Each structure stands twice: as C-alpha cells, then as structure tokens.
Short mmCIF file of C-alpha atoms and ligand atoms in Angstrom, two decimals:
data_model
loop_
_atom_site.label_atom_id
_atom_site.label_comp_id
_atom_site.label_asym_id
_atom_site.label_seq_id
_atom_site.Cartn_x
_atom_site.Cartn_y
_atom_site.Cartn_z
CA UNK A 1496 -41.33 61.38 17.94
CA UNK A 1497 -41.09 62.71 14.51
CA UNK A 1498 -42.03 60.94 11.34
CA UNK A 1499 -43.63 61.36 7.71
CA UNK A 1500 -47.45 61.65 7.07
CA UNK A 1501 -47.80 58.70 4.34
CA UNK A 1502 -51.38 58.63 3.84
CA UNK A 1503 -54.41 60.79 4.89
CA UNK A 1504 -57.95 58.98 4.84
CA UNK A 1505 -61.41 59.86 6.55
CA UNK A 1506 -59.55 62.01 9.27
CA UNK A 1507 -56.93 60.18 9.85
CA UNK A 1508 -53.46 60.52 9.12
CA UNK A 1509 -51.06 57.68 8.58
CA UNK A 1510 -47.39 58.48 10.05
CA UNK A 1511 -44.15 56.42 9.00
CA UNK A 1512 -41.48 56.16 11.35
CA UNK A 1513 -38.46 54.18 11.50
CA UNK A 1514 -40.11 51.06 13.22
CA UNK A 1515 -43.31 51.21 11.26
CA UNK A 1516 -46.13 53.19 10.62
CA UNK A 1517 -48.85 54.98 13.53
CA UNK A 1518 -52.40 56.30 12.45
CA UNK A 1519 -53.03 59.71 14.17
CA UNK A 1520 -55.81 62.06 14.32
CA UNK A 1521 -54.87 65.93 14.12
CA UNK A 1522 -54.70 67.50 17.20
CA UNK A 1523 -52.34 70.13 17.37
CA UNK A 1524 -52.09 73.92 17.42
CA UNK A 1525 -51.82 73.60 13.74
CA UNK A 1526 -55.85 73.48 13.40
CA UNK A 1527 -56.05 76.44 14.45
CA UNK A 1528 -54.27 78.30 11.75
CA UNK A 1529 -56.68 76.28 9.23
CA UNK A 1530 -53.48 74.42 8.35
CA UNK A 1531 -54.50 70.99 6.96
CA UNK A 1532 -51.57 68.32 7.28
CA UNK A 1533 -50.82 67.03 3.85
CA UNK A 1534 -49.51 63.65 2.62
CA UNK A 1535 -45.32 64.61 2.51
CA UNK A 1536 -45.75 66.56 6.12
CA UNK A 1537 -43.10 65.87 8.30
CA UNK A 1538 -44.66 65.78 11.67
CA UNK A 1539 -44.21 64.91 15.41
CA UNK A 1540 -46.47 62.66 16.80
CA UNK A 1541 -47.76 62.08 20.63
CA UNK A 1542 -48.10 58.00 20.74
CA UNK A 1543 -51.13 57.29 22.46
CA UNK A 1544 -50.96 53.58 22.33
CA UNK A 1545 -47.35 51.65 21.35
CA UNK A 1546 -49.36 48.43 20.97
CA UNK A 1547 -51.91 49.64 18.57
CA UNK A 1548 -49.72 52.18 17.16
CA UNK A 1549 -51.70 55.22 17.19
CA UNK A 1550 -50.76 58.52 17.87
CA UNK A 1551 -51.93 62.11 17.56
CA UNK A 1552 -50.29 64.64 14.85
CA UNK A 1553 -49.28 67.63 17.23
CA UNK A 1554 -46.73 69.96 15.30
CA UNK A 1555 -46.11 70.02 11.23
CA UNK A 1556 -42.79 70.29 10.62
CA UNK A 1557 -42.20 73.48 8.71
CA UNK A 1558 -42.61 72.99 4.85
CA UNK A 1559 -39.98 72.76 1.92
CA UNK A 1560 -42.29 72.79 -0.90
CA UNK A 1561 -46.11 72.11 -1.45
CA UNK A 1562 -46.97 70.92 -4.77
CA UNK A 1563 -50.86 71.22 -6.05
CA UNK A 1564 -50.77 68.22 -8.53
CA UNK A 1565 -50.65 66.04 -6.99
CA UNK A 1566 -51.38 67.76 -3.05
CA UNK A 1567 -48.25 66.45 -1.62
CA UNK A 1568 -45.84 68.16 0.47
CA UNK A 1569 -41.82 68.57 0.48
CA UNK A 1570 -41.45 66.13 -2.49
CA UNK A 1571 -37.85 66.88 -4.02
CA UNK A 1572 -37.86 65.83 -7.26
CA UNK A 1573 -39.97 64.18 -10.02
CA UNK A 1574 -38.85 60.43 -11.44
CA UNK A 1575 -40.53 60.69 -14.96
CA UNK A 1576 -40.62 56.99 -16.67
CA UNK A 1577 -41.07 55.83 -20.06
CA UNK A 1578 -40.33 52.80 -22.46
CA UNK A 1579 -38.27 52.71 -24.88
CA UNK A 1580 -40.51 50.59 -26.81
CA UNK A 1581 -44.46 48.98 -26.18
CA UNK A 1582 -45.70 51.55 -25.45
CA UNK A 1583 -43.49 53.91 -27.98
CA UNK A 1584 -42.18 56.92 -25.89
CA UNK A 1585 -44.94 59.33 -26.80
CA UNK A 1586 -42.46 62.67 -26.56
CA UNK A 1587 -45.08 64.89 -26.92
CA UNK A 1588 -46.43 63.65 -23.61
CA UNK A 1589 -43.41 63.30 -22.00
CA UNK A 1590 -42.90 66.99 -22.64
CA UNK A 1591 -45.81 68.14 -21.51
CA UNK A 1592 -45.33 66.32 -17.97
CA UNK A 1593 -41.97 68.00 -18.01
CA UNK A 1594 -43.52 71.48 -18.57
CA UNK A 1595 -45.77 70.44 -15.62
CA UNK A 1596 -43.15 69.73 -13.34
CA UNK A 1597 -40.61 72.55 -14.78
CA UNK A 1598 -43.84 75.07 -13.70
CA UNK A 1599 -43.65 73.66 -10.20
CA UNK A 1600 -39.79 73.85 -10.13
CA UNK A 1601 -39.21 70.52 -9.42
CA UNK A 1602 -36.03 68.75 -10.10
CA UNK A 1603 -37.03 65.60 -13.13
CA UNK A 1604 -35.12 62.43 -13.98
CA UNK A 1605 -35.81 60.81 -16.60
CA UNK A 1606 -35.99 57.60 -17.33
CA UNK A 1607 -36.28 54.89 -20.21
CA UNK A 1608 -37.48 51.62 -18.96
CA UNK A 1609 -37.94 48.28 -21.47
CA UNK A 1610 -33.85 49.30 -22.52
CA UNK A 1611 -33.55 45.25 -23.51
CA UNK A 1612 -36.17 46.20 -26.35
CA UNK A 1613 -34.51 49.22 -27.60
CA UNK A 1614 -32.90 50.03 -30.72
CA UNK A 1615 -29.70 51.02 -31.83
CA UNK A 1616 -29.36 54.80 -31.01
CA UNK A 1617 -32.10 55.76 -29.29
CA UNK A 1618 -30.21 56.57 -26.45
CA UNK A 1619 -28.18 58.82 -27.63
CA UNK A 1620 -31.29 60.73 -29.34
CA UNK A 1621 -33.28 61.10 -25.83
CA UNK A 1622 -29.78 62.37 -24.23
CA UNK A 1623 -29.30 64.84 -27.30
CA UNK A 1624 -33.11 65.73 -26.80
CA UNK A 1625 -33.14 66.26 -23.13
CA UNK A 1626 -29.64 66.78 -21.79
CA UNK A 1627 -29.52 70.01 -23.62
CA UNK A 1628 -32.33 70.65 -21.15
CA UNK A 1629 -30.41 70.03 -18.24
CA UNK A 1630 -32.50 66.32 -16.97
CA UNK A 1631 -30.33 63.35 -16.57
CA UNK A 1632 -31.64 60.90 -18.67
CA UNK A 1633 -31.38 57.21 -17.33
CA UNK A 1634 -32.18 53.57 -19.10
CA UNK A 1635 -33.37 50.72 -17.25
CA UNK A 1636 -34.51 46.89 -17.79
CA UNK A 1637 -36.74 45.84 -14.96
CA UNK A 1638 -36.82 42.64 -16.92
CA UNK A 1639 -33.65 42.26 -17.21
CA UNK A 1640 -32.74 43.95 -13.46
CA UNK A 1641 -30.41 46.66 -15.04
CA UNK A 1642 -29.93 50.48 -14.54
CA UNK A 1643 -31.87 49.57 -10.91
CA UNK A 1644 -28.54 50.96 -8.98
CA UNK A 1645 -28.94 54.21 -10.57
CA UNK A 1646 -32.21 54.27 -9.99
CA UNK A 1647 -31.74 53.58 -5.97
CA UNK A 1648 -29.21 56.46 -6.22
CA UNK A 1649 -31.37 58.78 -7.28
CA UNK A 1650 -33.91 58.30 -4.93
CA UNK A 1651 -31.79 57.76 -2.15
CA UNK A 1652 -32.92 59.69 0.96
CA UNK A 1653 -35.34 61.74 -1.03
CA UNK A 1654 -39.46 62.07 -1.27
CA UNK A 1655 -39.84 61.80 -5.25
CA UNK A 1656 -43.45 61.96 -7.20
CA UNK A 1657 -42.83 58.87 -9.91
CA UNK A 1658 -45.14 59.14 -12.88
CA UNK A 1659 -45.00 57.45 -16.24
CA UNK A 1660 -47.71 56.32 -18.74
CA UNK A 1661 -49.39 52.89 -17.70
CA UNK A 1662 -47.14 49.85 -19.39
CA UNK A 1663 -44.07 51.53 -19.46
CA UNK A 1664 -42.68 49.29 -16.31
CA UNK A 1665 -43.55 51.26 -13.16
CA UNK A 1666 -44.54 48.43 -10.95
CA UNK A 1667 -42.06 46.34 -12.07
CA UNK A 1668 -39.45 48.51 -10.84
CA UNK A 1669 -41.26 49.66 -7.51
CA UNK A 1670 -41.04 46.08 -6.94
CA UNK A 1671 -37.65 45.58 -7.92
CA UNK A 1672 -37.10 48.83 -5.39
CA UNK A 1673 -39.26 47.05 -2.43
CA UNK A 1674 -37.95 43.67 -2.43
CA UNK A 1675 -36.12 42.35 0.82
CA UNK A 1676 -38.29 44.98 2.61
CA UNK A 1677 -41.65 42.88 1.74
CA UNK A 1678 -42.01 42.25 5.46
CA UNK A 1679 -42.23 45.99 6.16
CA UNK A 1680 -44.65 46.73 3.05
CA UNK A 1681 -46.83 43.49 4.20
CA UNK A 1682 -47.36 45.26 7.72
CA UNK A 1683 -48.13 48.84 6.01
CA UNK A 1684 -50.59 46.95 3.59
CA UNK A 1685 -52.22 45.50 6.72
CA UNK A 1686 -52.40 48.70 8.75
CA UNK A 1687 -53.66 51.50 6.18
CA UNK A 1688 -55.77 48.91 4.44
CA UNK A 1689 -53.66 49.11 0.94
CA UNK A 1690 -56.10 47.80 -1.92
CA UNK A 1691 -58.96 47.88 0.03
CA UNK A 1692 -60.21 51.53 -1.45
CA UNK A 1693 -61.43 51.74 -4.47
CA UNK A 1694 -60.64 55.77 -4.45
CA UNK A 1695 -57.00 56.52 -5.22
CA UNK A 1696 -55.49 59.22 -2.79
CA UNK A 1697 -52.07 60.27 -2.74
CA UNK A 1698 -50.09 58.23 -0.70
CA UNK A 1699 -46.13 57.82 -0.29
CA UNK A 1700 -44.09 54.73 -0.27
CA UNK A 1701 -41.43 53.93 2.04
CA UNK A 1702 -38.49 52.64 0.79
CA UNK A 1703 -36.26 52.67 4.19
CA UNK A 1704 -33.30 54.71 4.68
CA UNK A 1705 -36.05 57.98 4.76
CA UNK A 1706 -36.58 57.48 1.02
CA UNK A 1707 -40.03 57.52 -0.04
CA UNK A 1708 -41.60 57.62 -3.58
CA UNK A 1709 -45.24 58.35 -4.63
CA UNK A 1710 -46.83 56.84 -7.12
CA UNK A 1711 -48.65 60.04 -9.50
CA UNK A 1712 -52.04 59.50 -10.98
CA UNK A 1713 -53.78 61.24 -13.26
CA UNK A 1714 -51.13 61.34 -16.12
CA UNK A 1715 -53.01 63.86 -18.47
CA UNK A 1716 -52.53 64.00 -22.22
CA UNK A 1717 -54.90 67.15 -21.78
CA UNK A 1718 -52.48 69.04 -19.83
CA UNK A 1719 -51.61 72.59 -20.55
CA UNK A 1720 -49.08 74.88 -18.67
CA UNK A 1721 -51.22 77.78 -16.31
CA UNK A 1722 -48.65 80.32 -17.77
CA UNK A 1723 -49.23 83.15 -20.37
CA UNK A 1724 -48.43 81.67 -23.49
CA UNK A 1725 -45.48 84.10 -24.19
CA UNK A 1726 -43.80 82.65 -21.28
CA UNK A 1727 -44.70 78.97 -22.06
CA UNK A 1728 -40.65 78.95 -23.80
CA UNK A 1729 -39.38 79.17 -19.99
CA UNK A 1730 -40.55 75.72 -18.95
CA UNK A 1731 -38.08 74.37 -21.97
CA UNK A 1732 -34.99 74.95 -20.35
CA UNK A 1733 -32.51 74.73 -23.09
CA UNK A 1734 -35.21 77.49 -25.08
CA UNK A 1735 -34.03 80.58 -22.60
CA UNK A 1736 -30.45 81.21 -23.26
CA UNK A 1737 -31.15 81.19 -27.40
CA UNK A 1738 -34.35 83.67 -26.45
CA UNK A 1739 -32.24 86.15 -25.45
CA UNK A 1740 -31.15 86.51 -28.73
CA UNK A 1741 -34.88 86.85 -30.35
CA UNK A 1742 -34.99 90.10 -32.09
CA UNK A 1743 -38.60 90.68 -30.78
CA UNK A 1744 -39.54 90.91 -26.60
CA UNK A 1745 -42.35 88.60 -26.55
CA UNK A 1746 -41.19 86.94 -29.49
CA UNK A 1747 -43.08 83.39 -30.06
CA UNK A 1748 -40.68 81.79 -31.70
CA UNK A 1749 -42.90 80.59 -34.37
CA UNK A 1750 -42.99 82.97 -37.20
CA UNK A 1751 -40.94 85.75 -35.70
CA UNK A 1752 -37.74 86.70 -37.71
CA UNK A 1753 -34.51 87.03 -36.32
CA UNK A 1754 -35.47 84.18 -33.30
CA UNK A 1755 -32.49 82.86 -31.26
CA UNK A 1756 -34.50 79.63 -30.63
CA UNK A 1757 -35.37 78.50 -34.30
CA UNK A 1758 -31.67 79.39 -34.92
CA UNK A 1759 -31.10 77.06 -32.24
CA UNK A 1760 -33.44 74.45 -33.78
CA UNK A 1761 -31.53 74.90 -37.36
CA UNK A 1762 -28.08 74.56 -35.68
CA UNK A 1763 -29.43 71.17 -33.65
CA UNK A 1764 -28.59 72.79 -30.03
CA UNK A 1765 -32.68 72.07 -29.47
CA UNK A 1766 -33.54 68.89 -30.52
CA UNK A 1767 -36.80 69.21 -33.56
CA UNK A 1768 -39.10 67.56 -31.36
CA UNK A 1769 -39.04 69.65 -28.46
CA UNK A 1770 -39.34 72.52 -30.48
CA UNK A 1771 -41.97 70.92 -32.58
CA UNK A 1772 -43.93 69.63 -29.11
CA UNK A 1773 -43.33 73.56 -27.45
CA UNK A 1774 -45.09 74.52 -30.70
CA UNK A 1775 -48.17 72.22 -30.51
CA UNK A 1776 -48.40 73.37 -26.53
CA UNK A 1777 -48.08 76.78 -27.80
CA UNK A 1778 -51.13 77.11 -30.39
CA UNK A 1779 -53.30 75.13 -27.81
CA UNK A 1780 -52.27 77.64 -25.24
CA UNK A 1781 -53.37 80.13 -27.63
CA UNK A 1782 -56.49 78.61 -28.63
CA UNK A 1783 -57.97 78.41 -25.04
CA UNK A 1784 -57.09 82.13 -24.53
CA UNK A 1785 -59.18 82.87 -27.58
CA UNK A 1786 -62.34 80.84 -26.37
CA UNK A 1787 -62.31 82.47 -23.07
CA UNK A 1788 -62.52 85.93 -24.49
CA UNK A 1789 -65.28 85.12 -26.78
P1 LIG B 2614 -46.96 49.86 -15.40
O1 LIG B 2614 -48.33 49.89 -16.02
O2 LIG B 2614 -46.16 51.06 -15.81
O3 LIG B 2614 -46.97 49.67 -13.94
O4 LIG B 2614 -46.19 48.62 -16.09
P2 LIG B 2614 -45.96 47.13 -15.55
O5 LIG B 2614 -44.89 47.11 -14.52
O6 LIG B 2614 -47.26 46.53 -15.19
O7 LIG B 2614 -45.36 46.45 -16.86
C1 LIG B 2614 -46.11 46.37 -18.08
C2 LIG B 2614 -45.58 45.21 -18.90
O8 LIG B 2614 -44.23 45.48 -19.32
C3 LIG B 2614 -45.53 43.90 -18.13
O9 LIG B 2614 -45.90 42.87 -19.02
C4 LIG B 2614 -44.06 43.76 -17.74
O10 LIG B 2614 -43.67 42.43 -17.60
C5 LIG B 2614 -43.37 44.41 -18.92
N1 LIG B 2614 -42.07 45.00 -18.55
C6 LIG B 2614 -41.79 45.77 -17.46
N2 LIG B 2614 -40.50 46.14 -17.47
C7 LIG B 2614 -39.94 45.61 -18.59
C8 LIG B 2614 -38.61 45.66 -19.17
O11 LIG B 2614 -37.67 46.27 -18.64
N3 LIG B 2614 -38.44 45.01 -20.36
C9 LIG B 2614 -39.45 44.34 -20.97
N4 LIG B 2614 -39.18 43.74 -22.13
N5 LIG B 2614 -40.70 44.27 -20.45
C10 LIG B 2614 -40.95 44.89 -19.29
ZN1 LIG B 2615 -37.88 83.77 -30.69
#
C-alpha cells in the first residue's frame, strides 16, 4: 500500500492513506543508504496491524523536490497569504518570502485575505505589483466565505507549503478548507496526538482528493536570500528581462548608469516597491558580506 508520510515524531512516521492514517516505523532498505524519510515522502507501507493501524515504511517513493525550509519533501507550490488590511500587507515581507521561495523554485500564489475590509484599488495595485512577476494574485474573505473556490482550485491535488504572517486569516480559511471532512481530521487529531506537543514539527494536512497543505512556521522578517548579492535581481522575476539591457555585467541596479531595471522602474513595468524592497534586501545582503570579511 502506498501513501504520504504526514508527520514524523520520536521515530515514528505517520502515513495518510485513503481510509485514514497508519503510524510506521522505518524499516526498509532505505536505512541503509542513510536516507531519512521526510514529512512529503511518498511511501509504501507493510500494514502490520489493520486494527491498530500500524505499519512499517519499506520503500520511499522516489523524490520530486526536497525543500530545506521548511524539511519537507515533493511540495509543489507555495500558497503565500496576506490581508488586505489588520494587519496592513507588510510588502517588504511579503517580498522577502517570495525571494525565499523564488530561491527554492517553487511555484507561489498569492493571496489577499480580509478582501471585505479592503479599499478601493488595492487590487489592482498588488496585481500591477506582482503579476508583472508572473504570481497569480488571488483575494479572499474567509469572513465573508468568498474567493474559497479559487482557493480549492489551486490546491487541488497538490502538496502546497501555506505561510502568511499571524492575523492575516490562515486558520480561518484552513477551516473553511476542512469543513465536511471534520470526521476525518477528528480521527487524525486522535491518532498523531494533534495539540498535544508543545514542539511544532512540520506536518501536512490532508484535505482529501490527495491534496494536502502544510502549515509553514517560522515566518522570518530576518530573512535574507543565500545568493551572491549580484544575483539577488534573479529571484524578482519581472527584474531579468530589463537586466539584460544594464549597460554594466554585474550591474546592481542601484547607482549604475544606463540600467534596464531602473528604466523599468521609471516606465512603471516594475512596480516602486519591489524595486524599492530588492533594494533594502540588496544593501543588507551587502552589509553581511562586509562583516564576514572583517
Ligand atoms: P491567523 O493568525 O493567520 O491564523 O488568523 P486567524 O484565522 O486567527 O484570524 C485572525 C482574525 O482575523 C480573527 O479575528 C478572524 O476572525 C479575522 N478574520 C479572518 N478572516 C477574515 C476576513 O476575511 N475578513 C475579516 N474582516 N476578518 C477576518
Ligand atoms: Zn542594472
């Protein structure tokens, strides 16, 4: 039987399948390659007991992806959420979690939650700020139950990592998204001993329908991109095609004359606050080279 490692804790691995989920200890050829199963592992299982549902892990199923933050394996794509209002959308934030994901190549969505409270236009500024960058951009009320349909869409049949400031409406719509199945999260709850832990690991959700969605903590203000500054511009997707016209290789695009990507800035192709935020990121970047050389 094959199935989805949801949750890993003191050895043992929690496995969804279709009819609920088995805990399993690791006991296949896998250990012997020093291959650890991760949380996102698709897996077969041996069942050692159908009436206590347990089971040992025997193969891992051969990875998509593996991301490091959070250690999770074949997620697909990143749901990013923020409010339009209380909390303000802090963009500079929100761009650094997409420079995060961009550097693990992982597909974002965004998302505006709290749409009820927001004011005239601002959804047409976030889609000229981040279509240009190629993310869909999406507005929801979990209040008011609307936008949920596209949300269900895009997670449809998919693992995604769903991460979002605290406020902004996440588990109001994860329990918009797990209603009618409250039977089947009552009996997880009760078998991997949900709440009791005061440590948070990674764990996945399931949604039915193999959809599953993990809820990402450690949503870092502090974050800065692992990549040499001069290639920080790549993790702003709309930046690359106006680089190529920089007059300088390795230009910055900060003082530089003759740079494709403030001429982009002028002419409104990049919106002024992901240019200003890639800035900020930039000099910060810059700034922790310098201390580690001194
Ligand atoms: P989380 O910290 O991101 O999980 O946010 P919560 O789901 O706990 O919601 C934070 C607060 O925002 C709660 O008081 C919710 O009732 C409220 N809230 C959530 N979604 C909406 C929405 O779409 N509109 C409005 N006006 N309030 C919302
Ligand atoms: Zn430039």
């Amino acid at each position: 039987m094959t199935g989805k490692i949801i949750k890993g804790i003191a050895g043992f691995y929690y496995v969804q399948v279709e009819s609920g989920v088995y805990e399993c200890k690791a006991k296949g050829a896998f250990r012997k390659e020093k291959i650890k199963p991760l949380v996102g592992d698709d897996v077969e299982i041996d069942v050692i007991s159908e009436e206590e549902m347990t089971g040992n892990v025997i193969n891992i199923l051969p990875r998509k992806s593996e991301l490091i933050r959070p250690a999770v394996a074949n997620v697909d794509q990143a749901l990013l959420i923020f409010a339009t209002k209380s909390p303000e959308p802090n963009l500079n934030l929100l761009d650094r979690f997409l420079c995060m994901m961009e550097e693990q190549d992982l597909p974002i969505i965004i998302c505006f939650n709290k749409d009820d409270l927001a004011d005239e236009g601002f959804q047409q500024q976030m889609r000229d700020t981040y279509e240009p960058a190629g993310y869909r951009v999406i507005f929801t009320s979990a209040k008011e139950q609307a936008g949920i349909d596209a949300i269900k869409d895009i997670l449809k049949g998919k693992t995604s990592t769903v991460a979002g400031p605290s406020g902004v409406g996440k588990s109001s719509i994860v329990n918009i998204l797990t209603e009618g199945q409250v039977m089947e999260t009552g009996e997880v709850s009760e078998k991997i001993g949900r709440g009791k832990h005061t440590t948070r690991h990674s764990e996945l959700l399931y949604l039915g329908d193999d959809t599953y969605i993990m809820d990402t903590p450690g949503f870092s203000s502090l974050f800065v991109p692992k990549v040499d500054p001069v290639d920080l511009y790549r993790l702003f997707p709309e930046f690359i095609e106006p680089a190529e016209n920089c007059r300088f290789t390795g230009c910055a695009h900060h003082k530089e004359p003759d740079c494709g990507v403030k001429a982009a800035v002028e002419s409104g192709e990049i919106a002024a606050s992901r240019y200003e935020n890639y800035l900020q990121i930039y000099s910060e970047m810059v700034e922790q080279q310098n201390n580690k050389y001194r």
